[in-house]
Short mmCIF file of C-alpha atoms in Angstrom, two decimals:
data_model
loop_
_atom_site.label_atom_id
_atom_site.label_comp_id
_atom_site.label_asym_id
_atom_site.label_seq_id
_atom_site.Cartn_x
_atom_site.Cartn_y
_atom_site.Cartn_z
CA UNK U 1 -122.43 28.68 -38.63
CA UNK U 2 -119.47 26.82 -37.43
CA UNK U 3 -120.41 23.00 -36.61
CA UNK U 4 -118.06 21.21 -34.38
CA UNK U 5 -114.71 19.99 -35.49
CA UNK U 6 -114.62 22.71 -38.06
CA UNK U 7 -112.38 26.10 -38.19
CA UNK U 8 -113.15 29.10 -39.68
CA UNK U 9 -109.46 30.29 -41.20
CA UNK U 10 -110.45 33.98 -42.06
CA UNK U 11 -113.95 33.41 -43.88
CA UNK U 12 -112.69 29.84 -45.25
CA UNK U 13 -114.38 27.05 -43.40
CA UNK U 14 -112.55 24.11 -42.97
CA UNK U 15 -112.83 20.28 -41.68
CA UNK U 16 -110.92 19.14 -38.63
CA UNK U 17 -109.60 16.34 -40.42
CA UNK U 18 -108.04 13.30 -37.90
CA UNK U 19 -105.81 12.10 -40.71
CA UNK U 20 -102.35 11.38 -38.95
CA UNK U 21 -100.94 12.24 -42.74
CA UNK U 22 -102.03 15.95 -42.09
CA UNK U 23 -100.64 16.48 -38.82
CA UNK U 24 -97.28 15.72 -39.49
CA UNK U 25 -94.74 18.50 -39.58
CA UNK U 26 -93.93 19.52 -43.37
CA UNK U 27 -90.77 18.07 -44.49
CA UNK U 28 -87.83 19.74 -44.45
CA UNK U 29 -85.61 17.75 -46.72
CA UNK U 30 -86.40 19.44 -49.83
CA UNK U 31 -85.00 23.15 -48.15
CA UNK U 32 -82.26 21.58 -47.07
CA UNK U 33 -81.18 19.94 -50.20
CA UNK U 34 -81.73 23.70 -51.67
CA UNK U 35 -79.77 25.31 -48.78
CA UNK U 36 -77.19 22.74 -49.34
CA UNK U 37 -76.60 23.70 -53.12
CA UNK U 38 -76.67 27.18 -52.11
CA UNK U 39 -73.90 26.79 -49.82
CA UNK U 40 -72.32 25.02 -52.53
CA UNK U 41 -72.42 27.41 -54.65
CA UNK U 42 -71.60 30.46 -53.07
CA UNK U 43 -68.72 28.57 -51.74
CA UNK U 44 -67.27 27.40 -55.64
CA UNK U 45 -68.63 30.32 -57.28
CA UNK U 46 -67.87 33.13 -55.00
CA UNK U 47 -64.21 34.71 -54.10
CA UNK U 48 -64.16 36.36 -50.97
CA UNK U 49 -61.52 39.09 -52.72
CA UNK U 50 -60.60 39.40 -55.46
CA UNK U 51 -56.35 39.50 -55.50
CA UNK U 52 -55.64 43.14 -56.62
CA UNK U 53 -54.22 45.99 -54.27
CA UNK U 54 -55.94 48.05 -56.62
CA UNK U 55 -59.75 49.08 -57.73
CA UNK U 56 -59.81 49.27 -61.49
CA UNK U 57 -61.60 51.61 -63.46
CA UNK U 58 -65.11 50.24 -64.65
CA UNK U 59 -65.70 49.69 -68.32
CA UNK U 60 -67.79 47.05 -70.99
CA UNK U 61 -64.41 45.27 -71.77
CA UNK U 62 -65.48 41.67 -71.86
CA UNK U 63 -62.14 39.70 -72.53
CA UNK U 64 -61.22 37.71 -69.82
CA UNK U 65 -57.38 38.28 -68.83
CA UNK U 66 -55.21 35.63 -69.73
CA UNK U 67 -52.93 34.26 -67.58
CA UNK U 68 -49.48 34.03 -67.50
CA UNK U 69 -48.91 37.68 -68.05
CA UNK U 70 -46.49 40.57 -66.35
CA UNK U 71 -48.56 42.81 -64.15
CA UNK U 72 -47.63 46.58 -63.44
CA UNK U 73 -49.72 47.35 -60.64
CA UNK U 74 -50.17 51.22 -60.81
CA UNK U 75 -52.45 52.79 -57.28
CA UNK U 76 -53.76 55.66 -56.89
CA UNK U 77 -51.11 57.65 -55.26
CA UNK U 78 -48.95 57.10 -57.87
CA UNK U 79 -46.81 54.43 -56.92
CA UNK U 80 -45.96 51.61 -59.55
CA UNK U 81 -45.01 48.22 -58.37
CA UNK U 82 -43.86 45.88 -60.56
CA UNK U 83 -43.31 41.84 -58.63
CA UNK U 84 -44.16 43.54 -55.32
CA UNK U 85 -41.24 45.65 -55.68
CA UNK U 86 -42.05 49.86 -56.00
CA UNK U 87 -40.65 50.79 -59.53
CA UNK U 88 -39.73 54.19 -61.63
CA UNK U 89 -41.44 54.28 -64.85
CA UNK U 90 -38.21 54.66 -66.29
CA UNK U 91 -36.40 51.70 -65.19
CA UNK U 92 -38.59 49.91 -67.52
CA UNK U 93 -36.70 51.21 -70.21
CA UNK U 94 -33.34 51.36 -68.54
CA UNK U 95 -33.08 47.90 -66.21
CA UNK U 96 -36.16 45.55 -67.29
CA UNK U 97 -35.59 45.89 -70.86
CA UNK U 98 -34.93 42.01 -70.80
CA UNK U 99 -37.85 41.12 -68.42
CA UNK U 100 -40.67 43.02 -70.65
CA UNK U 101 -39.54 42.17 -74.29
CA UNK U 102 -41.95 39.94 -76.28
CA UNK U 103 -43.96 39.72 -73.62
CA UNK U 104 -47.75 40.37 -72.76
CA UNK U 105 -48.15 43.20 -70.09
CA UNK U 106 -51.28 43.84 -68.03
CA UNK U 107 -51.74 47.04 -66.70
CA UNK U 108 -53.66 47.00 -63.21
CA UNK U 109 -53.85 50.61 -62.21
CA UNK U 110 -56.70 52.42 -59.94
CA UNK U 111 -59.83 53.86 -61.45
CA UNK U 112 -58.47 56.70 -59.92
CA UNK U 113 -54.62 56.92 -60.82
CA UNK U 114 -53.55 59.67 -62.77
CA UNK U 115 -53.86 58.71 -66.51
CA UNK U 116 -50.72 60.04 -67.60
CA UNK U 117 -48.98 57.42 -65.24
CA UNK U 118 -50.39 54.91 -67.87
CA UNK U 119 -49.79 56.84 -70.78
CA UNK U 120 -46.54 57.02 -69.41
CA UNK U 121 -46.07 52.95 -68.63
CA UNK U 122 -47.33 52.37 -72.07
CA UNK U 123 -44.29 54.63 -73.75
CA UNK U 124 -41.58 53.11 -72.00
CA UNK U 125 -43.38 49.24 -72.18
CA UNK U 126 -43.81 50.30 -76.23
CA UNK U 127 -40.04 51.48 -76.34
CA UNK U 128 -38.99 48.09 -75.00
CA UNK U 129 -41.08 46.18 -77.51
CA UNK U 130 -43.60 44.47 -75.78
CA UNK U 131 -45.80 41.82 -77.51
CA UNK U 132 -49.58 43.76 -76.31
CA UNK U 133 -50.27 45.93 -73.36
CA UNK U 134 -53.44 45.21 -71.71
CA UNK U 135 -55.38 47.13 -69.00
CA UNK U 136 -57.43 45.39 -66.44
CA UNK U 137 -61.00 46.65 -65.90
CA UNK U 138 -63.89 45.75 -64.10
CA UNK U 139 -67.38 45.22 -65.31
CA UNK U 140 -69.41 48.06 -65.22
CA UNK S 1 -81.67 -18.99 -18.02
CA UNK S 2 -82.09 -14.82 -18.21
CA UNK S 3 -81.99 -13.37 -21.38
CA UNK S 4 -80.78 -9.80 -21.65
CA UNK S 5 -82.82 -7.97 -24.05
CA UNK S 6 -80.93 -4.95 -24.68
CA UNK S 7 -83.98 -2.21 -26.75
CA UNK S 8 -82.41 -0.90 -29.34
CA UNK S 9 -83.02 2.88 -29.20
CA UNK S 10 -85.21 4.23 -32.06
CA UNK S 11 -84.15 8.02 -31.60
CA UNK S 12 -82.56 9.65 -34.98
CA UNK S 13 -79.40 11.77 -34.73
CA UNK S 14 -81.38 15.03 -35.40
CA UNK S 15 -80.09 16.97 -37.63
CA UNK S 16 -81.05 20.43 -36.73
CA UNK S 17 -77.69 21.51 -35.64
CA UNK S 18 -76.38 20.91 -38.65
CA UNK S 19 -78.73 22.61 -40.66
CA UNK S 20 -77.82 25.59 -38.12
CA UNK S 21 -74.81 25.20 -39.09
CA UNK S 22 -74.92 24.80 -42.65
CA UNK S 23 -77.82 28.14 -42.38
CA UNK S 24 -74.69 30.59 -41.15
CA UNK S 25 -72.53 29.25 -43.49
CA UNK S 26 -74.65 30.19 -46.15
CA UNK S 27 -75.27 33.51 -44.57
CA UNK S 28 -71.42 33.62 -44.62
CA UNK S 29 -70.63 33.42 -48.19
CA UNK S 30 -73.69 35.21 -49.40
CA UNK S 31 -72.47 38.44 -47.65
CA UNK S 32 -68.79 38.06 -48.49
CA UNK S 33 -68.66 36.55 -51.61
CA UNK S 34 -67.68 39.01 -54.27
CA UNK S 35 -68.79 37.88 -57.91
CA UNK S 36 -66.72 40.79 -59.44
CA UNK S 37 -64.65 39.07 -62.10
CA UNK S 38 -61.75 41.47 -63.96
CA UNK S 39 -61.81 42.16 -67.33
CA UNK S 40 -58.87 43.66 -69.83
CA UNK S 41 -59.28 45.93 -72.85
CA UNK S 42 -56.09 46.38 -75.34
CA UNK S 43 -54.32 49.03 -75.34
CA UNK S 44 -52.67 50.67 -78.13
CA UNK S 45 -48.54 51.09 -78.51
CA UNK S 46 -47.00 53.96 -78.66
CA UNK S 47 -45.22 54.15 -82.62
CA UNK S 48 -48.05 52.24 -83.66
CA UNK S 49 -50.71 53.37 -86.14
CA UNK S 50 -52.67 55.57 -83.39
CA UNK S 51 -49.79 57.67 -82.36
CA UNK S 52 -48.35 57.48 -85.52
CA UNK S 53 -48.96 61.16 -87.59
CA UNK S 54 -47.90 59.76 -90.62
CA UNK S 55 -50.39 56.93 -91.22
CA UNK S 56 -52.90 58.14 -94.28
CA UNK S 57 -55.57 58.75 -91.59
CA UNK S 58 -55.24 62.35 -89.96
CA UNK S 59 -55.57 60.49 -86.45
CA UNK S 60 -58.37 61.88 -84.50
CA UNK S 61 -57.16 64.32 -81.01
CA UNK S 62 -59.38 64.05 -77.89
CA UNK S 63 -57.92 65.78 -75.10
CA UNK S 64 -58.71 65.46 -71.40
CA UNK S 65 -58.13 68.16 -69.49
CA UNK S 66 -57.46 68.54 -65.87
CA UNK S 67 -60.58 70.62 -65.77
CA UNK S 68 -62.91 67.35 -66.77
CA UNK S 69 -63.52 69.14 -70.09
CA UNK S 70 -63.24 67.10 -73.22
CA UNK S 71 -61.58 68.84 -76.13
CA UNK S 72 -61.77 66.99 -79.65
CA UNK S 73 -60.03 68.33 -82.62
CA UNK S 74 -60.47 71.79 -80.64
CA UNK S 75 -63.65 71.97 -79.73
CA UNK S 76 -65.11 71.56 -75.99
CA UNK S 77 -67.60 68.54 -75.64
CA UNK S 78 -68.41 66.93 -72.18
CA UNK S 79 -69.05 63.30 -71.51
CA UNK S 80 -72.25 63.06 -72.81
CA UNK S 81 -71.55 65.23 -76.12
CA UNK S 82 -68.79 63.13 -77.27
CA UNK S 83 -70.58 60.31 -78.31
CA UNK S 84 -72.38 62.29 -80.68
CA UNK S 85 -69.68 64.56 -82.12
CA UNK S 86 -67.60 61.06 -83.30
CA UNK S 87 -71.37 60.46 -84.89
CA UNK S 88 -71.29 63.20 -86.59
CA UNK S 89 -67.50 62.89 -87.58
CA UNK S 90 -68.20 59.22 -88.95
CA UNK S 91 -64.66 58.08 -88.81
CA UNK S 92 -63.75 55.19 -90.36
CA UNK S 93 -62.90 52.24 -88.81
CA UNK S 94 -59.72 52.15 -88.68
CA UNK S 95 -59.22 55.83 -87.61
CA UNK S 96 -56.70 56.44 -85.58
CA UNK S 97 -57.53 58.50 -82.19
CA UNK S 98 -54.93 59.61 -79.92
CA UNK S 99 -56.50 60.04 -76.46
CA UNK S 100 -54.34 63.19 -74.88
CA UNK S 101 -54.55 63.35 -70.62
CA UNK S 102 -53.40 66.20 -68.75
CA UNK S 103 -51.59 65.15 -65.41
CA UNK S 104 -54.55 65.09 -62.70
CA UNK S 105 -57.01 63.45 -64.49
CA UNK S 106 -58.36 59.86 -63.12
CA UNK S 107 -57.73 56.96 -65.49
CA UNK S 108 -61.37 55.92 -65.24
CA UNK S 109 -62.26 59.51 -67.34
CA UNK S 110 -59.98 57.66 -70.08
CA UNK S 111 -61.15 54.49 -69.75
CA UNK S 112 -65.18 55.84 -70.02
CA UNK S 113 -64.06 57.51 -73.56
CA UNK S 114 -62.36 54.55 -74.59
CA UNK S 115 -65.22 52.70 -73.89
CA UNK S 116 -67.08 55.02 -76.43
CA UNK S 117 -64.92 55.37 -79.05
CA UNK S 118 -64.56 51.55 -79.08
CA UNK S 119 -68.64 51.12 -79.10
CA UNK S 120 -68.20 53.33 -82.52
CA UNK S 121 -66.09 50.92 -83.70
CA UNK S 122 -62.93 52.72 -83.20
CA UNK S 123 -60.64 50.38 -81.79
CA UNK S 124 -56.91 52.03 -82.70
CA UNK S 125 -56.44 54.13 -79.58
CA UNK S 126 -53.59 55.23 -78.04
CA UNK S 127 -53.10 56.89 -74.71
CA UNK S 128 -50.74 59.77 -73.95
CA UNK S 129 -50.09 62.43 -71.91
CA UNK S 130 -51.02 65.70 -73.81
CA UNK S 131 -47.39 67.72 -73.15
CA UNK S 132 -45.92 64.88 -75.10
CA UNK S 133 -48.43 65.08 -77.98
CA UNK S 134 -48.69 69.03 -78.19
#
């Protein structure tokens, strides 16, 4: 039986309690402080894009790309774009001879670009003697 | 003589707007921040050991074709097969493979086999586009 100044919370019986400690609000500080380094976080930690007009293929390549580097952007309907600029494979061999040689080139083609384009980019970038062809990836 | 007593207010800046605030930014960058970081995996030249029929290893020839079949040193294997017919092949390390594409077929197709010929170990791969190689 409930005696005055006591609740029943759900079977437990408790005491009313008049301590002034008790009936103060719980703090908040300690969330905020946590909400605070989340924000931080998220804000250092996360990119809201990544900078590629492509979606590479997936794969459990772990080297980070170094920077630095020639990119030949390759999308998926085929276009290659080399500086911004829309390319022929071939001109690699015939104008940018200069531009490629000794050189590290990464490859950032769609996941779903036709393979051959690569195959093909890595013939002509081989031809003009590039130092190492690399192809960008994501994590799978 | 009257003194002015001016009460110095006790009330605290409260700071629930700013936690508000603070709240939707952290709704913010949760949804749009995108923790995908790139990645790069080498790829072989062209005249180099992989592509290169005279080395003293017979390279190894995986074909894709346009049909998603797999063909390796003429036979048919699918995605899932492969893996276990370069087992069974045991190639050395430094075997060479030369990774044949019809026209048509998605680079990620490639990119899944080189991922499993480099998990055996096989890391002298070289991509090109099967009408060359035949």
């Amino acid at each position: 039986m409930l005696k005055p100044g006591q609740k029943n919370f759900g079977g437990f019986v408790g005491r009313k309690t008049t301590s002034s400690r008790e009936r103060r609000p719980e703090s908040t500080v300690p969330m905020i402080n946590i909400v605070f380094l989340l924000l931080l976080y998220f804000m250092i930690a996360g990119k809201l894009h990544i900078d590629l007009e492509v979606t590479p293929p997936t794969s459990a390549a772990s080297t980070p790309p170094s920077g630095n580097l020639l990119n030949i952007a390759i999308t998926n309907t085929g276009a290659v774009q080399y500086r911004g600029d829309e390319i022929a494979i071939p001109q690699i061999e015939l104008e940018l001879q200069s531009d490629f040689k000794d050189q590290v080139v990464q490859i950032s083609a769609d996941g779903q670009a036709d393979a051959v384009l690569v195959a093909q980019a890595v013939a002509s970038l081989s031809k003009v003697g590039v130092k190492q062809i690399t192809l960008l990836t994501l994590k799978r | 003589m009257i003194t002015l007593v001016r009460k110095r207010s006790s009330a605290k800046l409260s700071l629930t707007p700013l936690i508000d605030v603070v709240f939707i930014l952290l709704i913010f960058f949760m949804l749009e921040s995108d923790f995908l970081r790139p990645y790069v995996m080498d790829l072989a030249q062209q005249g180099g050991g992989a592509s290169n029929a005279t080395t003293k290893n017979t390279p190894i020839l995986i074909e894709l074709h346009d049909d998603q079949s797999i063909w390796m040193n003429k036979s048919k294997h699918s995605m899932e097969s492969i893996e276990n017919a370069i087992l069974e092949l045991n190639p050395g390390v430094d075997s060479p493979v030369v990774l044949a594409s019809d026209p048509g077929v998605p680079l990620q197709s490639a990119v899944t086999i080189i991922d499993i010929l480099q998990r055996r170990g096989l890391l002298n791969i070289a991509l090109t586009e099967a009408e060359r190689f035949n």
